[in-house]
Amino acid sequence: MQVLRNSIMLLATLLLIACSASNTPEKVAEKYINAVLANDIDGVMATLYIPADAVEGQESLMRGKLTILLTETSTRAISFGGVKDVSYSSAQYNTDKTRATVVATIRYKKDSSADKNEKIKLIKTDDGWKISL
């Protein structure tokens, strides 16, 4: 009886862990922004929604363009003294909760630099939430 009870408790715990909020729009937006700020193209690509019916070579094209944008973003952050902190809004969902928007506010270390608000659009997929460009 003890073994059965322990097994049920273990399964319940695993179920709760599996259903935890590790793939919320806010968490995916945070992973995306962290990857952008770290100039991590693989991390950025892992968060993106690329449709199954995408034209062949579209992912490579996106990777190339995003690599250039990451370099520009990194240069801007350095010119503003680096990133002080990043905060995220709560997700705003569409009516059927298949799309969401999160706003990331990036504050730089130089007091003279303005905060940057980044509006991040997400889409719910079979693999969880992904960034929709």
PDB file of C-alpha atoms in Angstrom:
ATOM      1  CA  MET A   1       0.000   0.000   0.000  1.00  0.00           C
ATOM      2  CA  GLN A   2       2.877   2.352   0.855  1.00  0.00           C
ATOM      3  CA  VAL A   3       4.489   1.714  -2.553  1.00  0.00           C
ATOM      4  CA  LEU A   4       1.222   2.473  -4.365  1.00  0.00           C
ATOM      5  CA  ARG A   5       0.766   5.729  -2.443  1.00  0.00           C
ATOM      6  CA  ASN A   6       4.357   6.797  -3.151  1.00  0.00           C
ATOM      7  CA  SER A   7       3.935   5.956  -6.836  1.00  0.00           C
ATOM      8  CA  ILE A   8       0.775   8.052  -7.061  1.00  0.00           C
ATOM      9  CA  MET A   9       2.506  10.957  -5.301  1.00  0.00           C
ATOM     10  CA  LEU A  10       5.453  10.709  -7.701  1.00  0.00           C
ATOM     11  CA  LEU A  11       3.158  10.720 -10.745  1.00  0.00           C
ATOM     12  CA  ALA A  12       1.209  13.690  -9.392  1.00  0.00           C
ATOM     13  CA  THR A  13       4.436  15.603  -8.798  1.00  0.00           C
ATOM     14  CA  LEU A  14       5.708  14.842 -12.291  1.00  0.00           C
ATOM     15  CA  LEU A  15       2.397  15.957 -13.771  1.00  0.00           C
ATOM     16  CA  LEU A  16       2.570  19.266 -11.905  1.00  0.00           C
ATOM     17  CA  ILE A  17       6.136  19.845 -13.055  1.00  0.00           C
ATOM     18  CA  ALA A  18       5.249  19.026 -16.660  1.00  0.00           C
ATOM     19  CA  CYS A  19       2.311  21.430 -16.570  1.00  0.00           C
ATOM     20  CA  SER A  20       4.256  24.239 -14.934  1.00  0.00           C
ATOM     21  CA  ALA A  21       4.417  27.656 -16.528  1.00  0.00           C
ATOM     22  CA  SER A  22       7.855  27.233 -18.096  1.00  0.00           C
ATOM     23  CA  ASN A  23       6.473  27.901 -21.569  1.00  0.00           C
ATOM     24  CA  THR A  24       4.369  30.987 -20.986  1.00  0.00           C
ATOM     25  CA  PRO A  25       4.490  33.901 -23.432  1.00  0.00           C
ATOM     26  CA  GLU A  26       6.411  35.905 -20.821  1.00  0.00           C
ATOM     27  CA  LYS A  27       9.053  33.176 -20.372  1.00  0.00           C
ATOM     28  CA  VAL A  28       9.516  32.749 -24.137  1.00  0.00           C
ATOM     29  CA  ALA A  29       9.786  36.532 -24.574  1.00  0.00           C
ATOM     30  CA  GLU A  30      12.419  36.574 -21.824  1.00  0.00           C
ATOM     31  CA  LYS A  31      14.403  33.763 -23.500  1.00  0.00           C
ATOM     32  CA  TYR A  32      14.203  35.656 -26.795  1.00  0.00           C
ATOM     33  CA  ILE A  33      15.379  38.995 -25.358  1.00  0.00           C
ATOM     34  CA  ASN A  34      18.169  37.295 -23.377  1.00  0.00           C
ATOM     35  CA  ALA A  35      19.356  35.574 -26.565  1.00  0.00           C
ATOM     36  CA  VAL A  36      19.216  38.858 -28.506  1.00  0.00           C
ATOM     37  CA  LEU A  37      21.193  40.700 -25.829  1.00  0.00           C
ATOM     38  CA  ALA A  38      23.738  37.865 -25.652  1.00  0.00           C
ATOM     39  CA  ASN A  39      24.134  37.952 -29.461  1.00  0.00           C
ATOM     40  CA  ASP A  40      23.097  34.253 -29.470  1.00  0.00           C
ATOM     41  CA  ILE A  41      21.660  33.500 -32.911  1.00  0.00           C
ATOM     42  CA  ASP A  42      20.952  29.848 -32.036  1.00  0.00           C
ATOM     43  CA  GLY A  43      19.026  30.930 -28.946  1.00  0.00           C
ATOM     44  CA  VAL A  44      17.022  33.429 -30.992  1.00  0.00           C
ATOM     45  CA  MET A  45      16.255  30.863 -33.703  1.00  0.00           C
ATOM     46  CA  ALA A  46      15.063  28.362 -31.074  1.00  0.00           C
ATOM     47  CA  THR A  47      12.345  30.785 -29.942  1.00  0.00           C
ATOM     48  CA  LEU A  48      11.034  31.667 -33.414  1.00  0.00           C
ATOM     49  CA  TYR A  49       7.921  30.340 -35.109  1.00  0.00           C
ATOM     50  CA  ILE A  50       8.801  29.058 -38.563  1.00  0.00           C
ATOM     51  CA  PRO A  51       5.716  27.683 -40.332  1.00  0.00           C
ATOM     52  CA  ALA A  52       5.847  24.104 -41.592  1.00  0.00           C
ATOM     53  CA  ASP A  53       4.956  25.348 -45.072  1.00  0.00           C
ATOM     54  CA  ALA A  54       7.796  27.897 -45.140  1.00  0.00           C
ATOM     55  CA  VAL A  55       9.655  28.254 -48.411  1.00  0.00           C
ATOM     56  CA  GLU A  56      12.845  26.214 -48.575  1.00  0.00           C
ATOM     57  CA  GLY A  57      15.771  28.325 -47.454  1.00  0.00           C
ATOM     58  CA  GLN A  58      13.612  30.758 -45.469  1.00  0.00           C
ATOM     59  CA  GLU A  59      15.190  29.697 -42.183  1.00  0.00           C
ATOM     60  CA  SER A  60      18.701  30.313 -43.566  1.00  0.00           C
ATOM     61  CA  LEU A  61      17.637  33.704 -44.880  1.00  0.00           C
ATOM     62  CA  MET A  62      16.144  34.612 -41.498  1.00  0.00           C
ATOM     63  CA  ARG A  63      19.298  33.456 -39.734  1.00  0.00           C
ATOM     64  CA  GLY A  64      21.455  35.671 -41.947  1.00  0.00           C
ATOM     65  CA  LYS A  65      19.313  38.776 -41.492  1.00  0.00           C
ATOM     66  CA  LEU A  66      18.945  38.215 -37.757  1.00  0.00           C
ATOM     67  CA  THR A  67      22.714  37.817 -37.364  1.00  0.00           C
ATOM     68  CA  ILE A  68      23.126  41.318 -38.801  1.00  0.00           C
ATOM     69  CA  LEU A  69      20.403  42.703 -36.513  1.00  0.00           C
ATOM     70  CA  LEU A  70      21.979  41.056 -33.461  1.00  0.00           C
ATOM     71  CA  THR A  71      25.291  42.712 -34.250  1.00  0.00           C
ATOM     72  CA  GLU A  72      23.576  46.109 -34.517  1.00  0.00           C
ATOM     73  CA  THR A  73      21.704  45.520 -31.246  1.00  0.00           C
ATOM     74  CA  SER A  74      24.912  44.523 -29.483  1.00  0.00           C
ATOM     75  CA  THR A  75      26.687  47.627 -30.774  1.00  0.00           C
ATOM     76  CA  ARG A  76      23.821  49.859 -29.588  1.00  0.00           C
ATOM     77  CA  ALA A  77      23.810  48.256 -26.121  1.00  0.00           C
ATOM     78  CA  ILE A  78      27.561  48.792 -25.814  1.00  0.00           C
ATOM     79  CA  SER A  79      27.237  52.442 -26.881  1.00  0.00           C
ATOM     80  CA  PHE A  80      24.649  52.945 -24.103  1.00  0.00           C
ATOM     81  CA  GLY A  81      26.971  51.442 -21.492  1.00  0.00           C
ATOM     82  CA  GLY A  82      25.343  48.004 -21.531  1.00  0.00           C
ATOM     83  CA  VAL A  83      21.971  46.828 -20.306  1.00  0.00           C
ATOM     84  CA  LYS A  84      20.960  47.823 -16.787  1.00  0.00           C
ATOM     85  CA  ASP A  85      17.830  45.657 -16.614  1.00  0.00           C
ATOM     86  CA  VAL A  86      14.874  44.313 -18.563  1.00  0.00           C
ATOM     87  CA  SER A  87      11.261  44.140 -17.406  1.00  0.00           C
ATOM     88  CA  TYR A  88       8.306  42.424 -19.050  1.00  0.00           C
ATOM     89  CA  SER A  89       4.612  43.218 -19.158  1.00  0.00           C
ATOM     90  CA  SER A  90       1.968  40.589 -18.566  1.00  0.00           C
ATOM     91  CA  ALA A  91       0.871  38.871 -21.747  1.00  0.00           C
ATOM     92  CA  GLN A  92      -2.089  40.337 -23.598  1.00  0.00           C
ATOM     93  CA  TYR A  93      -3.992  37.521 -25.345  1.00  0.00           C
ATOM     94  CA  ASN A  94      -6.375  37.418 -28.278  1.00  0.00           C
ATOM     95  CA  THR A  95      -9.863  36.035 -27.555  1.00  0.00           C
ATOM     96  CA  ASP A  96      -9.005  32.369 -28.191  1.00  0.00           C
ATOM     97  CA  LYS A  97      -5.586  32.655 -26.474  1.00  0.00           C
ATOM     98  CA  THR A  98      -3.633  31.451 -29.525  1.00  0.00           C
ATOM     99  CA  ARG A  99      -1.706  34.709 -29.859  1.00  0.00           C
ATOM    100  CA  ALA A 100      -0.161  36.975 -27.270  1.00  0.00           C
ATOM    101  CA  THR A 101       1.812  40.188 -27.016  1.00  0.00           C
ATOM    102  CA  VAL A 102       4.426  40.972 -24.365  1.00  0.00           C
ATOM    103  CA  VAL A 103       6.262  44.287 -24.055  1.00  0.00           C
ATOM    104  CA  ALA A 104       9.891  44.149 -22.929  1.00  0.00           C
ATOM    105  CA  THR A 105      11.324  47.382 -21.519  1.00  0.00           C
ATOM    106  CA  ILE A 106      15.100  47.520 -21.800  1.00  0.00           C
ATOM    107  CA  ARG A 107      16.920  50.032 -19.601  1.00  0.00           C
ATOM    108  CA  TYR A 108      20.508  50.935 -20.386  1.00  0.00           C
ATOM    109  CA  LYS A 109      23.247  51.864 -17.920  1.00  0.00           C
ATOM    110  CA  LYS A 110      23.842  55.361 -19.307  1.00  0.00           C
ATOM    111  CA  ASP A 111      21.323  57.676 -17.683  1.00  0.00           C
ATOM    112  CA  SER A 112      21.110  59.772 -20.846  1.00  0.00           C
ATOM    113  CA  SER A 113      19.898  56.839 -22.956  1.00  0.00           C
ATOM    114  CA  ALA A 114      16.172  56.333 -23.393  1.00  0.00           C
ATOM    115  CA  ASP A 115      14.471  53.092 -22.431  1.00  0.00           C
ATOM    116  CA  LYS A 116      13.623  50.814 -25.356  1.00  0.00           C
ATOM    117  CA  ASN A 117      10.194  49.199 -25.471  1.00  0.00           C
ATOM    118  CA  GLU A 118      10.124  46.084 -27.594  1.00  0.00           C
ATOM    119  CA  LYS A 119       6.677  44.739 -28.542  1.00  0.00           C
ATOM    120  CA  ILE A 120       7.000  40.953 -28.864  1.00  0.00           C
ATOM    121  CA  LYS A 121       4.290  39.002 -30.670  1.00  0.00           C
ATOM    122  CA  LEU A 122       3.892  35.307 -29.914  1.00  0.00           C
ATOM    123  CA  ILE A 123       1.869  32.440 -31.329  1.00  0.00           C
ATOM    124  CA  LYS A 124       0.844  29.234 -29.586  1.00  0.00           C
ATOM    125  CA  THR A 125       2.049  26.138 -31.458  1.00  0.00           C
ATOM    126  CA  ASP A 126       2.075  22.403 -30.800  1.00  0.00           C
ATOM    127  CA  ASP A 127       5.589  22.955 -29.386  1.00  0.00           C
ATOM    128  CA  GLY A 128       4.448  25.738 -27.057  1.00  0.00           C
ATOM    129  CA  TRP A 129       4.706  29.503 -27.443  1.00  0.00           C
ATOM    130  CA  LYS A 130       6.979  30.875 -30.182  1.00  0.00           C
ATOM    131  CA  ILE A 131       7.955  34.356 -31.332  1.00  0.00           C
ATOM    132  CA  SER A 132       6.051  35.476 -34.425  1.00  0.00           C
ATOM    133  CA  LEU A 133       8.050  37.877 -36.600  1.00  0.00           C
TER     134      LEU A 133
END
